[in-house]
Amino acid sequence: MQQKVVVVGAGLCGTLLALRLAQRGFQVEVYERRADMRKTNMSAGRSINLALSDRGMRGLRLAGLESDILPLIIPMLGRKIYPREGNAQFMPYSGRDDEWINSVSRGGLNVLLLDKAEGTGKIAFYFETECLDVDFAHKSMRVRSAQTKEVRVVDADVFFGTDGAGSAIRQTMLSESARLRFNFSLQYLTTGYKELEIPAGQGRTFQLDKNALHIWPRHGFMIIALPNLDGSFTVTLFLQIAGNPGFESLRSDTEIRHFFTEYFPDLTELMPDVLADFRANPTSSLGTVKCYPWQVNGTFLLLGDAAHAIVPFYGQGMNASFEDVVVLDGLIDKFGPAWAKVFDEFQTVRKVDADAIADLAVENENEMRDATADPVFQLKRKIELQLEQNYPDYFSKYSLVTFREDITYHDAMVKGRKQDDILMAYARAAQSMENVDLKDVLQRLKALQ
Amino acid sequence: MQQKVVVVGAGLCGTLLALRLAQRGFQVEVYERRADMRKTNMSAGRSINLALSDRGMRGLRLAGLESDILPLIIPMLGRKIYPREGNAQFMPYSGRDDEWINSVSRGGLNVLLLDKAEGTGKIAFYFETECLDVDFAHKSMRVRSAQTKEVRVVDADVFFGTDGAGSAIRQTMLSESARLRFNFSLQYLTTGYKELEIPAGQGRTFQLDKNALHIWPRHGFMIIALPNLDGSFTVTLFLQIAGNPGFESLRSDTEIRHFFTEYFPDLTELMPDVLADFRANPTSSLGTVKCYPWQVNGTFLLLGDAAHAIVPFYGQGMNASFEDVVVLDGLIDKFGPAWAKVFDEFQTVRKVDADAIADLAVENENEMRDATADPVFQLKRKIELQLEQNYPDYFSKYSLVTFREDITYHDAMVKGRKQDDILMAYARAAQSMENVDLKDVLQRLKALQ
């Protein structure tokens, strides 16, 4: 256990990993490009709240943080859908009472992890120290201090690359791709996003239901809102970058105001600063990173977004990263710090699941943005909810992916897709709930197995 | 026409493009990382002969080089297949007498293009001058002289990135991918390759049929050989890198010798230096690069391998690059030097064809390596040859891709795959040529349309 272990990146995944490795007795050094977020006011420049669900919770539990997280999270029991015309509709995530997802502040969670990691006394943090590149043969990396601009070489026995979607370690793999036969793919959606805000009401009250993820689906684009502890909601507009409507066609104040009042009149009343926010906040892209192998020489391993950055439409990015830590931890249990074996097994086991949630996330844009406003899809969800209420063994695709941390993403995807095909066809034929025979549906679904 | 046009890369595609642009009246500057190959002895570090077919020939014809190329090429009328047991078999590429492919030296062709380009008097070549990166906003690039190490900035109105599979311009696009929504994918095969040689016999004689592409298919790996003007053959071993047999398991002299005498006994007798060549020549990887967009701001355009590097199994890499020049030239005819329009149209039209030949090339490894030794596939090819001999309107997938430069790669792929499905099923059922009713086959194929 006298090995020197380096973690690159003190984001959510890297800090949880460092904490867990320290708990296992390793001496860990963590290098982070940004400043210590506990000492500065900066946001991480990323979406400021996230959906935490069972797979992520399992990672926190592994590190003993199950109760620490409770004050930081707001349960979201379902989607509240605001159609362009007609009344809002609440659609629970599950027909079971104990299945929901949680809104959590990225910053708040990261600070908790940093505090707990530091509390072990076994982790040295080097903030504002950027990993420039790595040297696979010499088991080292070059880092540069933001303050002194000094570049130095860090040696270690093993390096974990949790440095996010723009990973420097992955970049080195790519620059040596022919030798490593490193496969890499980066695919952007035509959709971009921009963050906005619904401020808290008088006395920190919530201006919408606190315990829901709110969606305004508008066929081709949408707005979503997640609750924050302070009574505000983080609002995200997902919209084509080109096209009309599209971010590039929203230029003048008039165009921007008209877009919101035309498509989101009630919501816009809750966002007095929408125009200023729209101008001030960047329009960001949404991309999927896939790559393989994730490890080099049994010495360098990518985890989290560095290995598999995904789009946010399944709310699983952080959860998948935390699950990486759980899977890795299990392999250390099994093989000890025989890193070559651990890393090889990790990538073999985990790649298929990372690909699955990446693909599910891309597909789910359509579900959130368009299908939630579609009567057939709404009926399908009602059938699923009744199935889940009446048959505890039944789990929808969403439930398999989100609440069943004992089932891999890949298995959840395969089973869930088959179920969806059957249920959508059934809902299309049935047209309304009164024509649905739940037992008949269940038998069709059971025939799948 | 007083625009300053820069071409990055003086390989096959870049030099043909520069020549064509000069012929159209543009003043062109060409920047090339390597030394002028006419003044040095170095190989381009790449496979030393290539298959030139109709699409490539069309590019050379466009630049008026149709007769210049003739002394440099050796017609290959078909594949000569050497099974592990039994006699060698010649399988023509087409049932028509005027359809064949040509072996050409990469270096010889490149020198021809450089000489012709220089002869226009309108092209300034800067050899040993590497493009480091580009600045999209300022329409410039940074180049470094290999001799003086000096870095300078080159401005231009328009930049063509023909700097190959490792393109620096594409690398800049990737580093700004989020802003450009630049999609990128690099996928390696598990197969690698190594070049070897069959030397010329006494008095520059050819030790195998001169007018064939020779294949030793060995189920999972293969050797191929293409003729050179000097009587030698360039031999390429395609083999898994890992695995057994695999490049990584061929370490000792005994292992290497045993591999060749075991699987390729007759061929090995023609390669007295096989062990030395095996040791001296690198094992190289085979990758496919796909990306999009290919253009930025109507100022920078990728062409050839920079935009779409493909594996060599369809013999279409150079042909696809030359066809890029033909397509671009047609768009300049249509729109003039309205580069934004030309580039946008180019990538829209051409991307689908580049993807098609990339996918066909990956699939064709299996055809060359395994199917050529399969009796059903051999019968399928015999049926196709008879169809082509008897019905001039019929073109096999191979013929559509290779000889029909009037049909796009994409259309050739779609039609060819459908034909293949029908013919393989027919051949499997027929078992031998005497059971084949050509008219019946043709009717089934015609039903496709």
Tab-separated table of C-alpha atoms in Angstrom, chain B residues 123-310:
chain	number	residue	atom	x	y	z
B	123	ILE	CA	2.745	27.466	-57.733
B	124	ALA	CA	5.257	28.279	-54.995
B	125	PHE	CA	6.306	25.172	-53.078
B	126	TYR	CA	7.548	25.434	-49.500
B	127	PHE	CA	9.000	22.074	-48.519
B	128	GLU	CA	10.127	21.156	-45.024
B	129	THR	CA	7.641	23.731	-43.806
B	130	GLU	CA	5.159	22.233	-41.401
B	131	CYS	CA	1.719	23.660	-40.699
B	132	LEU	CA	1.475	23.793	-36.886
B	133	ASP	CA	-2.079	25.064	-36.585
B	134	VAL	CA	-4.491	27.521	-38.134
B	135	ASP	CA	-6.339	30.612	-36.939
B	136	PHE	CA	-9.847	30.459	-38.352
B	137	ALA	CA	-10.813	33.998	-37.393
B	138	HIS	CA	-7.696	35.618	-38.831
B	139	LYS	CA	-7.475	33.427	-41.963
B	140	SER	CA	-3.939	32.419	-41.197
B	141	MET	CA	-1.763	29.492	-40.221
B	142	ARG	CA	1.497	29.090	-38.352
B	143	VAL	CA	4.238	27.189	-40.148
B	144	ARG	CA	7.663	26.097	-38.940
B	145	SER	CA	10.711	25.593	-41.109
B	146	ALA	CA	12.482	22.302	-40.403
B	147	GLN	CA	15.817	23.903	-41.267
B	148	THR	CA	15.697	27.239	-39.445
B	149	LYS	CA	13.126	26.165	-36.809
B	150	GLU	CA	11.621	29.604	-37.449
B	151	VAL	CA	7.861	29.896	-36.942
B	152	ARG	CA	5.981	32.354	-39.127
B	153	VAL	CA	2.387	33.246	-39.911
B	154	VAL	CA	0.955	32.747	-43.392
B	155	ASP	CA	-2.171	34.674	-44.386
B	156	ALA	CA	-4.383	33.711	-47.295
B	157	ASP	CA	-7.866	34.094	-48.678
B	158	VAL	CA	-8.465	30.378	-48.643
B	159	PHE	CA	-6.764	27.267	-47.250
B	160	PHE	CA	-7.075	23.697	-48.501
B	161	GLY	CA	-6.160	21.063	-45.939
B	162	THR	CA	-4.751	18.125	-47.869
B	163	ASP	CA	-2.326	17.273	-45.095
B	164	GLY	CA	-3.359	13.672	-44.739
B	165	ALA	CA	-4.653	11.400	-42.021
B	166	GLY	CA	-2.841	13.380	-39.293
B	167	SER	CA	-3.981	16.779	-40.631
B	168	ALA	CA	-2.918	19.809	-38.584
B	169	ILE	CA	-5.892	21.819	-39.837
B	170	ARG	CA	-8.250	19.080	-38.691
B	171	GLN	CA	-6.394	18.999	-35.373
B	172	THR	CA	-7.185	22.697	-34.885
B	173	MET	CA	-10.820	21.995	-35.698
B	174	LEU	CA	-10.814	19.261	-33.042
B	175	SER	CA	-9.246	21.547	-30.461
B	176	GLU	CA	-12.090	24.036	-31.101
B	177	SER	CA	-14.685	21.297	-31.459
B	178	ALA	CA	-17.265	22.616	-28.998
B	179	ARG	CA	-17.521	25.965	-30.757
B	180	LEU	CA	-17.476	24.449	-34.245
B	181	ARG	CA	-19.546	21.417	-33.233
B	182	PHE	CA	-16.884	19.452	-35.026
B	183	ASN	CA	-17.680	15.745	-35.026
B	184	PHE	CA	-14.706	13.437	-35.147
B	185	SER	CA	-14.164	9.720	-35.091
B	186	LEU	CA	-11.013	7.632	-35.336
B	187	GLN	CA	-11.460	3.857	-35.331
B	188	TYR	CA	-8.653	1.323	-35.596
B	189	LEU	CA	-8.900	-2.207	-36.853
B	190	THR	CA	-7.409	-4.979	-34.732
B	191	THR	CA	-5.505	-5.858	-37.912
B	192	GLY	CA	-2.109	-4.252	-38.545
B	193	TYR	CA	0.178	-4.516	-41.539
B	194	LYS	CA	3.811	-4.816	-42.478
B	195	GLU	CA	5.421	-4.374	-45.879
B	196	LEU	CA	7.776	-6.956	-47.353
B	197	GLU	CA	9.130	-7.562	-50.835
B	198	ILE	CA	9.464	-10.115	-53.595
B	199	PRO	CA	12.564	-8.914	-55.465
B	200	ALA	CA	12.724	-8.979	-59.248
B	201	GLY	CA	14.080	-12.137	-60.820
B	202	GLN	CA	17.067	-12.332	-63.166
B	203	GLY	CA	16.968	-9.481	-65.713
B	204	ARG	CA	14.130	-7.626	-63.959
B	205	THR	CA	11.681	-10.422	-64.608
B	206	PHE	CA	8.512	-10.772	-62.598
B	207	GLN	CA	8.498	-13.855	-60.386
B	208	LEU	CA	4.678	-13.957	-60.381
B	209	ASP	CA	2.074	-12.960	-62.961
B	210	LYS	CA	2.730	-9.316	-63.657
B	211	ASN	CA	-0.889	-8.395	-64.377
B	212	ALA	CA	-2.612	-9.502	-61.212
B	213	LEU	CA	-3.118	-8.506	-57.601
B	214	HIS	CA	-1.970	-11.581	-55.708
B	215	ILE	CA	-3.731	-12.722	-52.547
B	216	TRP	CA	-2.834	-15.489	-50.094
B	217	PRO	CA	-6.028	-15.627	-47.954
B	218	ARG	CA	-5.514	-17.488	-44.672
B	219	HIS	CA	-8.741	-16.990	-42.760
B	220	GLY	CA	-8.154	-14.125	-40.347
B	221	PHE	CA	-4.992	-12.928	-42.025
B	222	MET	CA	-3.557	-12.632	-45.525
B	223	ILE	CA	-0.700	-11.524	-47.681
B	224	ILE	CA	-1.163	-9.498	-50.855
B	225	ALA	CA	1.351	-8.517	-53.541
B	226	LEU	CA	1.237	-5.782	-56.180
B	227	PRO	CA	3.678	-5.505	-59.099
B	228	ASN	CA	6.244	-2.727	-59.476
B	229	LEU	CA	7.792	-1.453	-62.722
B	230	ASP	CA	11.228	-2.842	-61.779
B	231	GLY	CA	9.982	-6.436	-61.657
B	232	SER	CA	9.623	-6.561	-57.870
B	233	PHE	CA	6.374	-6.952	-55.960
B	234	THR	CA	5.418	-4.982	-52.887
B	235	VAL	CA	4.131	-7.549	-50.423
B	236	THR	CA	1.890	-6.663	-47.497
B	237	LEU	CA	1.098	-8.919	-44.579
B	238	PHE	CA	-2.230	-8.083	-42.905
B	239	LEU	CA	-2.436	-9.753	-39.495
B	240	GLN	CA	-3.974	-9.217	-36.071
B	241	ILE	CA	-1.652	-7.204	-33.858
B	242	ALA	CA	-2.575	-9.103	-30.699
B	243	GLY	CA	-3.660	-12.753	-30.764
B	244	ASN	CA	-2.003	-15.839	-32.159
B	245	PRO	CA	-0.943	-15.730	-34.879
B	246	GLY	CA	-0.402	-12.015	-34.443
B	247	PHE	CA	2.387	-9.496	-34.826
B	248	GLU	CA	2.957	-9.375	-31.076
B	249	SER	CA	3.427	-13.142	-30.888
B	250	LEU	CA	6.002	-13.192	-33.714
B	251	ARG	CA	9.141	-12.350	-31.768
B	252	SER	CA	12.000	-14.758	-32.294
B	253	ASP	CA	13.537	-15.520	-35.684
B	254	THR	CA	12.234	-19.057	-35.299
B	255	GLU	CA	8.683	-17.864	-34.699
B	256	ILE	CA	8.791	-15.538	-37.693
B	257	ARG	CA	10.335	-18.110	-40.040
B	258	HIS	CA	7.915	-20.752	-38.877
B	259	PHE	CA	4.932	-18.474	-39.479
B	260	PHE	CA	5.920	-17.889	-43.101
B	261	THR	CA	6.937	-21.455	-43.947
B	262	GLU	CA	3.828	-22.812	-42.234
B	263	TYR	CA	1.271	-20.582	-43.917
B	264	PHE	CA	3.022	-19.284	-47.052
B	265	PRO	CA	5.624	-21.893	-48.079
B	266	ASP	CA	5.755	-21.207	-51.827
B	267	LEU	CA	5.648	-17.448	-51.401
B	268	THR	CA	8.392	-17.534	-48.779
B	269	GLU	CA	10.747	-19.102	-51.323
B	270	LEU	CA	10.349	-15.915	-53.376
B	271	MET	CA	11.300	-13.696	-50.422
B	272	PRO	CA	14.898	-14.506	-49.457
B	273	ASP	CA	15.064	-11.428	-47.213
B	274	VAL	CA	11.752	-11.980	-45.481
B	275	LEU	CA	13.252	-12.227	-41.999
B	276	ALA	CA	15.367	-9.097	-42.376
B	277	ASP	CA	12.463	-7.194	-43.941
B	278	PHE	CA	10.145	-8.329	-41.171
B	279	ARG	CA	12.585	-7.039	-38.562
B	280	ALA	CA	13.416	-3.792	-40.363
B	281	ASN	CA	9.935	-2.648	-41.402
B	282	PRO	CA	7.448	-1.207	-38.948
B	283	THR	CA	4.165	-2.801	-37.983
B	284	SER	CA	1.560	-0.189	-38.824
B	285	SER	CA	-2.015	0.380	-37.731
B	286	LEU	CA	-5.082	0.693	-39.922
B	287	GLY	CA	-7.579	3.365	-38.981
B	288	THR	CA	-10.620	5.136	-40.355
B	289	VAL	CA	-11.058	8.871	-39.797
B	290	LYS	CA	-14.495	10.403	-40.182
B	291	CYS	CA	-15.272	13.991	-39.343
B	292	TYR	CA	-17.713	16.785	-40.079
B	293	PRO	CA	-17.936	19.618	-40.969
B	294	TRP	CA	-15.044	19.682	-43.413
B	295	GLN	CA	-15.051	23.449	-43.809
B	296	VAL	CA	-14.813	26.473	-41.515
B	297	ASN	CA	-16.021	29.962	-42.369
B	298	GLY	CA	-15.856	29.356	-46.125
B	299	THR	CA	-12.094	29.755	-45.747
B	300	PHE	CA	-10.686	26.386	-44.681
B	301	LEU	CA	-11.571	23.086	-46.373
B	302	LEU	CA	-10.368	19.554	-45.683
B	303	LEU	CA	-9.992	17.160	-48.620
B	304	GLY	CA	-8.580	13.677	-49.129
B	305	ASP	CA	-7.260	11.699	-46.170
B	306	ALA	CA	-7.472	14.799	-43.960
B	307	ALA	CA	-11.251	14.634	-44.312
B	308	HIS	CA	-11.715	10.871	-44.701
B	309	ALA	CA	-8.807	8.508	-44.114
B	310	ILE	CA	-9.862	4.960	-44.927
